[in-house]
PDB file of C-alpha atoms in Angstrom:
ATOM      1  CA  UNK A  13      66.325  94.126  97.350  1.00 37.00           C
ATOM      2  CA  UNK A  14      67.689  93.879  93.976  1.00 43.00           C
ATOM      3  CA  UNK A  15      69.399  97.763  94.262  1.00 44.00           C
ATOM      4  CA  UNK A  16      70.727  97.066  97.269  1.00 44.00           C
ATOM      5  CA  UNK A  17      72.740  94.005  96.245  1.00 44.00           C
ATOM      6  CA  UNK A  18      74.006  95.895  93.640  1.00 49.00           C
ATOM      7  CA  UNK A  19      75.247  98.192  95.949  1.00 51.00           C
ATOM      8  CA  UNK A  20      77.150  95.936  98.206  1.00 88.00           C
ATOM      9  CA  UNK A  21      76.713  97.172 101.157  1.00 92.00           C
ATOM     10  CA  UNK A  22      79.432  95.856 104.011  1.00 94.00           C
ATOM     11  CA  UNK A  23      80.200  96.386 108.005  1.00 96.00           C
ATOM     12  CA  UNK A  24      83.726  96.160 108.473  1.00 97.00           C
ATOM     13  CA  UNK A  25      86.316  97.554 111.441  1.00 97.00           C
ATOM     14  CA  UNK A  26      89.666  98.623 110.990  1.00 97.00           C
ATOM     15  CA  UNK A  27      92.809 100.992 112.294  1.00 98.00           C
ATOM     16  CA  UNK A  28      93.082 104.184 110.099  1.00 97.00           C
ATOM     17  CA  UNK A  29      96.689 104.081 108.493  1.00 98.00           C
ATOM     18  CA  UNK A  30      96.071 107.699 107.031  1.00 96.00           C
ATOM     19  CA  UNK A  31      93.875 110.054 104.976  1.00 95.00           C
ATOM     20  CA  UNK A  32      94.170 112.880 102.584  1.00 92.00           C
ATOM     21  CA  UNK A  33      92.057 115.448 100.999  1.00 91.00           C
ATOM     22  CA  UNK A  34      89.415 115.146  98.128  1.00 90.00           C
ATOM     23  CA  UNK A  35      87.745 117.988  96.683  1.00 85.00           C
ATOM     24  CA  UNK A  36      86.613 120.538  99.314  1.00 86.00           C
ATOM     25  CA  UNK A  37      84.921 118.540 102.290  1.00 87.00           C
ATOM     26  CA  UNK A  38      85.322 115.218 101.577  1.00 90.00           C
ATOM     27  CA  UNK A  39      88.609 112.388 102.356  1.00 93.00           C
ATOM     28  CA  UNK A  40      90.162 109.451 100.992  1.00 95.00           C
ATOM     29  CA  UNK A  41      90.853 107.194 104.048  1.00 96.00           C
ATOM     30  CA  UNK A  42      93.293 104.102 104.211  1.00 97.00           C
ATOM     31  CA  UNK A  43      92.492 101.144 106.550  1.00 97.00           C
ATOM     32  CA  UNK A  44      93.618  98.253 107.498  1.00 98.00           C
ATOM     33  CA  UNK A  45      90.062  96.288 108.157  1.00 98.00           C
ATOM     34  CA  UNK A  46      90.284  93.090 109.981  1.00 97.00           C
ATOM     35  CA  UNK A  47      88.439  91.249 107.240  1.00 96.00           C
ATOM     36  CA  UNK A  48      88.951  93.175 104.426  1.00 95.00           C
ATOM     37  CA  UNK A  49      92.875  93.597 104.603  1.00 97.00           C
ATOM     38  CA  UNK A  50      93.443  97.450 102.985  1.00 97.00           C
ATOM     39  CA  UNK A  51      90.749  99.479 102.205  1.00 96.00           C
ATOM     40  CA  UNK A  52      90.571 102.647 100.466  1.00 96.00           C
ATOM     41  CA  UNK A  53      87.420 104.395 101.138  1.00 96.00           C
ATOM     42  CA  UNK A  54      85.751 108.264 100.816  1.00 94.00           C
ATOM     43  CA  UNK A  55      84.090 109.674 103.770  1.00 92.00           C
ATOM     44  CA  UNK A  56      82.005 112.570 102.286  1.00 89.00           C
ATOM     45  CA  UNK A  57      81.761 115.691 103.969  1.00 83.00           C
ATOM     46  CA  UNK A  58      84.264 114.676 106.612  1.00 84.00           C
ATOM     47  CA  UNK A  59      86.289 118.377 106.614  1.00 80.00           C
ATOM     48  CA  UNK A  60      82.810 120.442 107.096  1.00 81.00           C
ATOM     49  CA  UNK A  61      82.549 121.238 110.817  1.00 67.00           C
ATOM     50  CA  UNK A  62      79.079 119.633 111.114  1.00 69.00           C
ATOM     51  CA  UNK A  63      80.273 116.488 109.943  1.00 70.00           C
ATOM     52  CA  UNK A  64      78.600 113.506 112.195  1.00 72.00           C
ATOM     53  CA  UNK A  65      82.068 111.574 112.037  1.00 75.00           C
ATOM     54  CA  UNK A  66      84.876 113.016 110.813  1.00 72.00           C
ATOM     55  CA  UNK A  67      86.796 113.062 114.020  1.00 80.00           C
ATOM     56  CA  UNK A  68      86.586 109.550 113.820  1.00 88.00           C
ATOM     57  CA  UNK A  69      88.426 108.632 111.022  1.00 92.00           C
ATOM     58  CA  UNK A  70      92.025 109.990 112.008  1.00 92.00           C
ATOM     59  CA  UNK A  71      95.224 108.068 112.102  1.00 95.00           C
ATOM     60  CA  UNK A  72      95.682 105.442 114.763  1.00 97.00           C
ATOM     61  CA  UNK A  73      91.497 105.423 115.458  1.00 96.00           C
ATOM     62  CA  UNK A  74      89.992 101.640 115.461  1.00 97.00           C
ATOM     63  CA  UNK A  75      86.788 102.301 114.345  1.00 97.00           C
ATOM     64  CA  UNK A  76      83.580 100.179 112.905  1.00 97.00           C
ATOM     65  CA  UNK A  77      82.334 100.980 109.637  1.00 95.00           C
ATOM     66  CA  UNK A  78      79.962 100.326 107.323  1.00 95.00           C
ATOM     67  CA  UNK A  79      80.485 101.096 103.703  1.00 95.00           C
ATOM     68  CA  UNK A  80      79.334 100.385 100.353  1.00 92.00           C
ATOM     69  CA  UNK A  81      81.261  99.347  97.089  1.00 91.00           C
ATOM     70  CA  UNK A  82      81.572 101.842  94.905  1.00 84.00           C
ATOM     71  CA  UNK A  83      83.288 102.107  91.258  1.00 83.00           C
ATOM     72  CA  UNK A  84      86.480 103.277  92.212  1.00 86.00           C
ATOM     73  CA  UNK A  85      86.547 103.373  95.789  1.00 92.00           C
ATOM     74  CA  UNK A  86      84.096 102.622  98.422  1.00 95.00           C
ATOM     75  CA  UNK A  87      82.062 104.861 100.525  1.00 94.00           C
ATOM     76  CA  UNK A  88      81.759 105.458 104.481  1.00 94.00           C
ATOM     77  CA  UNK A  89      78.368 106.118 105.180  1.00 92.00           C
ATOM     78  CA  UNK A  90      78.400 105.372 109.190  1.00 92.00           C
ATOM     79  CA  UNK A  91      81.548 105.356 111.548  1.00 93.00           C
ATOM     80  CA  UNK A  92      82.216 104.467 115.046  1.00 94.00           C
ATOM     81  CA  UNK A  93      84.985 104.494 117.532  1.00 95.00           C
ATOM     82  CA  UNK A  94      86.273 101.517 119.063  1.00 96.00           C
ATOM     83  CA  UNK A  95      89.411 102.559 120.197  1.00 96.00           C
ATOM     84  CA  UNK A  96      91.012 105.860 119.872  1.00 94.00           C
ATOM     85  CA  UNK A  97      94.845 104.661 120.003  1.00 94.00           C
ATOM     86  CA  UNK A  98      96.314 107.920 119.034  1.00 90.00           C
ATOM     87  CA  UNK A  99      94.995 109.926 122.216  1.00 89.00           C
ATOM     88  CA  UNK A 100      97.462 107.940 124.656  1.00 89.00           C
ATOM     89  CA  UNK A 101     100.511 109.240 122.987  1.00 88.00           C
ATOM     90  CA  UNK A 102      99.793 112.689 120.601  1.00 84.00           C
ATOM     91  CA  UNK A 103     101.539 114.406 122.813  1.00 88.00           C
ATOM     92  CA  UNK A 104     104.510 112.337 123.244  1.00 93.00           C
ATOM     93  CA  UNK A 105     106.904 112.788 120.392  1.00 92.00           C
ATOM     94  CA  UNK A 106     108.407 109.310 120.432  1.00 92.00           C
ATOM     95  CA  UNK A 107     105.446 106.855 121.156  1.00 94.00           C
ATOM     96  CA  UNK A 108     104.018 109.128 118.333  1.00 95.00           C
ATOM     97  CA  UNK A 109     106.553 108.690 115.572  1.00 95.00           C
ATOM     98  CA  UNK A 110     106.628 104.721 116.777  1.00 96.00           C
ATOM     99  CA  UNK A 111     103.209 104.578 116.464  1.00 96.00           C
ATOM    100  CA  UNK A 112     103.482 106.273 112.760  1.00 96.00           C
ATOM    101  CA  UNK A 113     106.393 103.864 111.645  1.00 96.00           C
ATOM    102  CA  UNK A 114     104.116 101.168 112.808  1.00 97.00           C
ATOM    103  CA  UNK A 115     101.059 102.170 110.619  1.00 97.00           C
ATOM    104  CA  UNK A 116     103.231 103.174 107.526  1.00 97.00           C
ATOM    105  CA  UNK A 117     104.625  99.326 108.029  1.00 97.00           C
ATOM    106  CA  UNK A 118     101.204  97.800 107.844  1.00 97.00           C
ATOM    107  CA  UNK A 119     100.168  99.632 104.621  1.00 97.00           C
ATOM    108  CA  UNK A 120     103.444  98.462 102.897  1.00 95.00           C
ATOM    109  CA  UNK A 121     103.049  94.996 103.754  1.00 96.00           C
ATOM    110  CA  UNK A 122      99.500  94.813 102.412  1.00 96.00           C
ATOM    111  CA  UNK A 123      99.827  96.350  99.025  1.00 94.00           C
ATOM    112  CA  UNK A 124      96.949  94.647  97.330  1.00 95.00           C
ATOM    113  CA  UNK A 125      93.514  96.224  98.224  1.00 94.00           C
ATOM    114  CA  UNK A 126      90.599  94.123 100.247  1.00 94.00           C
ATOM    115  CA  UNK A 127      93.245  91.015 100.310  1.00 96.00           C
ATOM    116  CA  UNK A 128      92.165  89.512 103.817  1.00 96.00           C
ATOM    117  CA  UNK A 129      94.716  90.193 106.128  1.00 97.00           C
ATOM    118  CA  UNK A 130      93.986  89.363 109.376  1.00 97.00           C
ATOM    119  CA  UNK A 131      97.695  88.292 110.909  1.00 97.00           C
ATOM    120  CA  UNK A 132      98.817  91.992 110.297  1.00 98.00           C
ATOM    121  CA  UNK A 133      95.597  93.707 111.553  1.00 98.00           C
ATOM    122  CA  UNK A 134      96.015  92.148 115.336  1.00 98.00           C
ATOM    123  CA  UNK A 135      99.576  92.885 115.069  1.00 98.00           C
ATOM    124  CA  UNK A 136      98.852  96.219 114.351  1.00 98.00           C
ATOM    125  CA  UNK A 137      96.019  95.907 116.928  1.00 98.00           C
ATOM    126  CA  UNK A 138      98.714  94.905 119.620  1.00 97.00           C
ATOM    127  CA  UNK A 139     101.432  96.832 118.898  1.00 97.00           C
ATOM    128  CA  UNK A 140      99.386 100.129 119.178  1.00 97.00           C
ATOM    129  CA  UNK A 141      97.939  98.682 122.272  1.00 96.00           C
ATOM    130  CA  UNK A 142     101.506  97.978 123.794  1.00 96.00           C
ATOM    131  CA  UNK A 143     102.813 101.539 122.703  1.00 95.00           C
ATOM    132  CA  UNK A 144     100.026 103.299 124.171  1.00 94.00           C
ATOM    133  CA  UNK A 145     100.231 101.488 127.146  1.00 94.00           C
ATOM    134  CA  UNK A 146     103.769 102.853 127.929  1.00 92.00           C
ATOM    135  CA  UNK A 147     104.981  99.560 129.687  1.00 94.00           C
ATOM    136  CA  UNK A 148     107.700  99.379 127.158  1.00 96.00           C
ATOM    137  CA  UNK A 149     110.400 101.517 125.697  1.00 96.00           C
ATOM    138  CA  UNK A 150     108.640 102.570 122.442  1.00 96.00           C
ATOM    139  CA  UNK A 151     111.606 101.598 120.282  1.00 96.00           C
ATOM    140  CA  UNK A 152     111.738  97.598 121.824  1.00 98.00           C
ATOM    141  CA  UNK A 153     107.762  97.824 120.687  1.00 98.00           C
ATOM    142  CA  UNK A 154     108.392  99.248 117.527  1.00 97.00           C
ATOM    143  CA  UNK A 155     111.274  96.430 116.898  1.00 98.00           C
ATOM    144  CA  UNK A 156     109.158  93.742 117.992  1.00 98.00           C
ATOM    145  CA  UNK A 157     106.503  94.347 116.364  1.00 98.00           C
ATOM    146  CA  UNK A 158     108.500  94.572 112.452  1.00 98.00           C
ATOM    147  CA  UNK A 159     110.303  91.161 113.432  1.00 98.00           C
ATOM    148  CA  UNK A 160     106.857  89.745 113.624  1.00 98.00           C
ATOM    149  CA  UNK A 161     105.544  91.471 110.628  1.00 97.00           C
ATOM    150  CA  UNK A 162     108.454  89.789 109.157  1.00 97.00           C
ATOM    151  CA  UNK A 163     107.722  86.828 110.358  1.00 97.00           C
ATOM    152  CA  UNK A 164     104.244  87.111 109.004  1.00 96.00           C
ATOM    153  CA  UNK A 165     104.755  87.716 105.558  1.00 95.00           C
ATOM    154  CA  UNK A 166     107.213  84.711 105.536  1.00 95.00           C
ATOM    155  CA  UNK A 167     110.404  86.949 105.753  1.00 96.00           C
ATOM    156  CA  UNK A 168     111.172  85.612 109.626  1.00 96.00           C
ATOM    157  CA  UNK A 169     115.353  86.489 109.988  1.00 97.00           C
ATOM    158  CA  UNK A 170     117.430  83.059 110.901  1.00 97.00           C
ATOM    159  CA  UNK A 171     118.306  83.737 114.712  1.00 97.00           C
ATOM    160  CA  UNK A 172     119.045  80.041 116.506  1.00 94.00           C
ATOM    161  CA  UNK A 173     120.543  78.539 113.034  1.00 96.00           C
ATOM    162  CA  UNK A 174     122.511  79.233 109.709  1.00 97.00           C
ATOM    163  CA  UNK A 175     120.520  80.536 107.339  1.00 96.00           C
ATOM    164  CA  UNK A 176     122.211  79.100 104.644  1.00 96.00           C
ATOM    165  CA  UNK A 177     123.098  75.654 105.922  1.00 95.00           C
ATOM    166  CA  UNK A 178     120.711  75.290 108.665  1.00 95.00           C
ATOM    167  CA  UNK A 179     123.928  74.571 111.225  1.00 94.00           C
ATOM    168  CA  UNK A 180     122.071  75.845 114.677  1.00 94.00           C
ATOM    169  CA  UNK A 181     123.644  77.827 117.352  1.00 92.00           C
ATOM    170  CA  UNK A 182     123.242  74.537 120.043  1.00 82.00           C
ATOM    171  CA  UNK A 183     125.078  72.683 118.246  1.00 76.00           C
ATOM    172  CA  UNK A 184     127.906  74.753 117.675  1.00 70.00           C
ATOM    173  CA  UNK A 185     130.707  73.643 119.755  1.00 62.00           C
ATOM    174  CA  UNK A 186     131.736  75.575 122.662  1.00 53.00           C
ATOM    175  CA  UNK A 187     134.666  76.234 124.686  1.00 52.00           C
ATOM    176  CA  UNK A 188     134.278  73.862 128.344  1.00 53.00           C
ATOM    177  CA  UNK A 189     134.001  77.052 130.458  1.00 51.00           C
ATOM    178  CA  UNK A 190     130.600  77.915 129.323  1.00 46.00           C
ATOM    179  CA  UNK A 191     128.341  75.597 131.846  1.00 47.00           C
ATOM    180  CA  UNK A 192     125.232  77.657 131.754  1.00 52.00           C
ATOM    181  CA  UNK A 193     122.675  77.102 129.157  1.00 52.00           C
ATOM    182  CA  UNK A 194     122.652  80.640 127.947  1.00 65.00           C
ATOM    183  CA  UNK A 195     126.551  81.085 128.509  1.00 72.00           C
ATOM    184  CA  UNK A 196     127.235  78.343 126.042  1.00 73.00           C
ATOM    185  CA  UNK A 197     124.049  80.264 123.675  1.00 76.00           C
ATOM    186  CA  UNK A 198     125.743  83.519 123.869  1.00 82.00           C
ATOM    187  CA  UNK A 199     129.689  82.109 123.509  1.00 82.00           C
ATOM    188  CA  UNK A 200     127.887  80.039 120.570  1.00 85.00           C
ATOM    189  CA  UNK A 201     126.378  83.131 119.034  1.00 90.00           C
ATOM    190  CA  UNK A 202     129.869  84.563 118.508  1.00 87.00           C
ATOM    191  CA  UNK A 203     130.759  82.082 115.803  1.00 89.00           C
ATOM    192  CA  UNK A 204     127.676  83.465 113.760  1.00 95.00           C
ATOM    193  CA  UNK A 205     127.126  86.554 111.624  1.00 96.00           C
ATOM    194  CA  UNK A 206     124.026  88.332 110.514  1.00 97.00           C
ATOM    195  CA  UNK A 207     123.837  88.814 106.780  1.00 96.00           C
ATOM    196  CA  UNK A 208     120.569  91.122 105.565  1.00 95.00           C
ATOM    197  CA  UNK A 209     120.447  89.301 102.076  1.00 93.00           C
ATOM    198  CA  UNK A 210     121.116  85.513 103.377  1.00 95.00           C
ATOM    199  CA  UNK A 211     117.915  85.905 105.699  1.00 96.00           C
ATOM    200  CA  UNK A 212     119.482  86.274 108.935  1.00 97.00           C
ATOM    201  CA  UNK A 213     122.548  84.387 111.001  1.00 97.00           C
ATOM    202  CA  UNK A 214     125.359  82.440 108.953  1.00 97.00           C
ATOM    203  CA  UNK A 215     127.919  80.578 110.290  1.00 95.00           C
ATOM    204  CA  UNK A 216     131.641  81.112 109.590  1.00 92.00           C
ATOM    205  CA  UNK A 217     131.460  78.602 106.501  1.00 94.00           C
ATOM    206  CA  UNK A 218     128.580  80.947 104.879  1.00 96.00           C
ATOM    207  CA  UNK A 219     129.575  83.718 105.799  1.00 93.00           C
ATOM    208  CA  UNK A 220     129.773  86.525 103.044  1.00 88.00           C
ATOM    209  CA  UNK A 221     131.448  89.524 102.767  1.00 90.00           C
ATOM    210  CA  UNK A 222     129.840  92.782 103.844  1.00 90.00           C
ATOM    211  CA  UNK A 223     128.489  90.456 107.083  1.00 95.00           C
ATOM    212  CA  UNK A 224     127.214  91.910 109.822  1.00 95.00           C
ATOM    213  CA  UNK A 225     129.018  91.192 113.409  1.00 95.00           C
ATOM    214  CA  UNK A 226     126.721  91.922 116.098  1.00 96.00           C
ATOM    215  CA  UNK A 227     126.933  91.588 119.458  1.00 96.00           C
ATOM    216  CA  UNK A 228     125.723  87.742 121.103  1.00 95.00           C
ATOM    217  CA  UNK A 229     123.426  90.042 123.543  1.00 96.00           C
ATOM    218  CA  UNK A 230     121.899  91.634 120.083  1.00 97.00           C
ATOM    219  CA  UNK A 231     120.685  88.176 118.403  1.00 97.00           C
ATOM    220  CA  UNK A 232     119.813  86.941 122.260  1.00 97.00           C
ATOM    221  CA  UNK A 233     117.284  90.773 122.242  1.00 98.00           C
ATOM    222  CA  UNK A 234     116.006  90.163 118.954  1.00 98.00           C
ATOM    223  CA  UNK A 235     114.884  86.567 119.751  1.00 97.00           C
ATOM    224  CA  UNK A 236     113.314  87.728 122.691  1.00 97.00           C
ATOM    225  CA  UNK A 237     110.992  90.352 120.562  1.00 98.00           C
ATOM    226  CA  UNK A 238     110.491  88.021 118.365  1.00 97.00           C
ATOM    227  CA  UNK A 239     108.998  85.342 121.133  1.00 95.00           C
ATOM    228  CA  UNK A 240     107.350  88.041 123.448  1.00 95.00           C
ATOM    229  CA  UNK A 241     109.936  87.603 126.117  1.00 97.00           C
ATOM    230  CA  UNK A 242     109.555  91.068 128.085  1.00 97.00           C
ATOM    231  CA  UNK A 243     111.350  90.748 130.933  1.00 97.00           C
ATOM    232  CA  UNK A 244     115.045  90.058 129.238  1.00 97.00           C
ATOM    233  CA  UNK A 245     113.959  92.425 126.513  1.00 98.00           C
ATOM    234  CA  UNK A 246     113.258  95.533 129.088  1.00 97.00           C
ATOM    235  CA  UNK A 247     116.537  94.051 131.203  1.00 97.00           C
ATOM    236  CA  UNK A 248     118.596  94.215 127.444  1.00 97.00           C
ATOM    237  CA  UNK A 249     121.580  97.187 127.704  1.00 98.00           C
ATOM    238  CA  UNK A 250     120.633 100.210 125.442  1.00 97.00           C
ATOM    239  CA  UNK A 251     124.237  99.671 123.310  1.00 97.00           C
ATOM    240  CA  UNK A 252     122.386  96.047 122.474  1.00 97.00           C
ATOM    241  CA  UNK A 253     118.791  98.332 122.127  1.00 97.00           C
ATOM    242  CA  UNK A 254     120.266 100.374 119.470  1.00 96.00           C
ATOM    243  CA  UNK A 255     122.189  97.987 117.504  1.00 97.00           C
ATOM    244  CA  UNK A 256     118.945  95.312 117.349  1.00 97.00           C
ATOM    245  CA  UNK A 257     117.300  98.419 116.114  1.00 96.00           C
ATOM    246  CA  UNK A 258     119.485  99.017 113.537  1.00 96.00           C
ATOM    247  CA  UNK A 259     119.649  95.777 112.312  1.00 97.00           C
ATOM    248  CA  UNK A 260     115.684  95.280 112.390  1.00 97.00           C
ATOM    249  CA  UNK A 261     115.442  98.391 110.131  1.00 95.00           C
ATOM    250  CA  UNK A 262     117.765  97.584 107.427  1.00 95.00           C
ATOM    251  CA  UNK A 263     116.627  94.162 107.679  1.00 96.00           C
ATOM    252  CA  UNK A 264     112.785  95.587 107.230  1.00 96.00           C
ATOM    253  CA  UNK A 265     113.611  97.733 104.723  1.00 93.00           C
ATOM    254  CA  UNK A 266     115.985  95.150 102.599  1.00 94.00           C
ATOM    255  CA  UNK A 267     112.555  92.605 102.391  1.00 92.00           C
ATOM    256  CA  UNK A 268     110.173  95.788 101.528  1.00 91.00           C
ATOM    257  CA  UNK A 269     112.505  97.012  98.960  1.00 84.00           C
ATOM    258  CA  UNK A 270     111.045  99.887 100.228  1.00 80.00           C
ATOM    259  CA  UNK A 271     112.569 102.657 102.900  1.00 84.00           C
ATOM    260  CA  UNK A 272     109.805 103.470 105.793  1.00 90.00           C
ATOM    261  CA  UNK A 273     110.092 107.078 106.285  1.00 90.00           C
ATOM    262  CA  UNK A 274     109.074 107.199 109.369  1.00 91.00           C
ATOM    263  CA  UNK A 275     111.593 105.316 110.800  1.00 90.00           C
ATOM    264  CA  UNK A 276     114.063 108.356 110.274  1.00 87.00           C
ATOM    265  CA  UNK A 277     111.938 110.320 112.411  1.00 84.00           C
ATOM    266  CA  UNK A 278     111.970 107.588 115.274  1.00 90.00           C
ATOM    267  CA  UNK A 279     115.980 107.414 115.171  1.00 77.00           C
ATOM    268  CA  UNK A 280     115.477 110.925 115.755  1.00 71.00           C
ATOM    269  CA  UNK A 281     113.246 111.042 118.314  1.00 65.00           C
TER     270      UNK A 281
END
């Protein structure tokens, strides 16, 4: 009893972010484990082609493991599959490159190893759901699920107020032509900016130089990713698509202080 508390043995599950080579038959694999946070772990003999689990630990896979410490980094000694995310879209190019922006996301915004995590795993857990359930362009579930990431890590962009003052959109005034609720929101939203290092929309008073102007119907999109609102996101014109997109990304990448790689292969896709 005393050896094997030494040992530390530990169940955990988790999505595979990636893996690379170690020596001739064996693999370092990255997860994100749902108690755990990131995990860096070697599965031995993984690369032979008798290996009992190999298979199992690829990309995408949400698998249940059980591992034990080790000195430098732990060991898989028994894997299985939970959910094999990555079959519903390895053949299609764009869900796939999503799906890879999406996993090269969560590593990046859990840089310290076996810090519990659990916000970001079901995100991950949902987004890879959503994208390989093809109800949604993979792009809108890409975007929504980085503003959320955001939003988890405490980086959440401004979108109904000034980010510097706190003025919000509703009570900006409008002109008396705009009855509708989201008439007066979007005629509102035209008075407001989006400025990357402020933290999201500023008002004309905060404004800065270098300011983003996007489109009312882009802030209106990105608040509907951010609250789960489907139906106007899937209704939202692909001009609006693109520019939320581009905004999300540089936004992303300004709070990382990091560049995702992947995401040049999804504006390519």
């Amino acid at each position: 009893m005393r050896d094997n508390a030494r040992v530390g043995i530990y169940r955990d599950d988790g999505i595979v972010l990636r893996t690379h080579k170690l020596g001739e038959a064996d693999r370092i694999v990255t997860l994100l484990a749902r108690r755990s946070g990131r995990v860096r772990a070697v599965a031995k003999g993984v690369r032979r082609t008798k290996s009992r689990f190999g298979a199992r630990l690829e990309p995408f896979t949400h698998v249940d493991l059980l591992l034990y410490t080790g000195r430098s980094l732990d060991v898989i000694t028994q894997a299985d599959t939970v959910r094999p995310y990555g079959k519903a879209f390895s053949s299609d190019y764009p869900r796939y490159t999503t799906g890879t922006a999406m996993l090269e996301t969560a590593e990046k915004f859990t840089p310290v190893e076996k810090e519990p995590a659990m916000r970001q795993f079901l995100l991950l857990v949902g987004g890879l759901r959503a994208l390989g359930e093809g109800a949604h362009d993979p792009r809108l579930v890409l975007d929504a699920y980085l503003l959320r990431s955001l939003a988890v890590a405490g980086y959440a962009p401004a979108l109904d107020e000034c980010a510097v003052c706190g003025t919000r959109v509703s009570d900006t005034p409008v002109a008396p032509g705009a009855a509708r609720r989201d008439e007066a929101t979007s005629t509102a939203l035209r008075a407001f900016a989006f400025a990357i290092g402020a933290g999201g929309l500023v008002c004309r008073s905060c404004r800065a130089p270098g300011a983003a102007t996007p489109a009312a119907q882009t802030i209106e999109l990105m608040s509907a990713l951010m609250r789960g609102d489907w139906a106007h996101a899937d209704g939202s014109e692909r001009r609006h698509q693109v520019e939320c997109s581009g905004l999300v990304a540089a936004y992303l990448q300004w709070h990382l202080e990091h560049s995702i790689r992947s995401l040049r292969h999804v504006e390519h896709a």
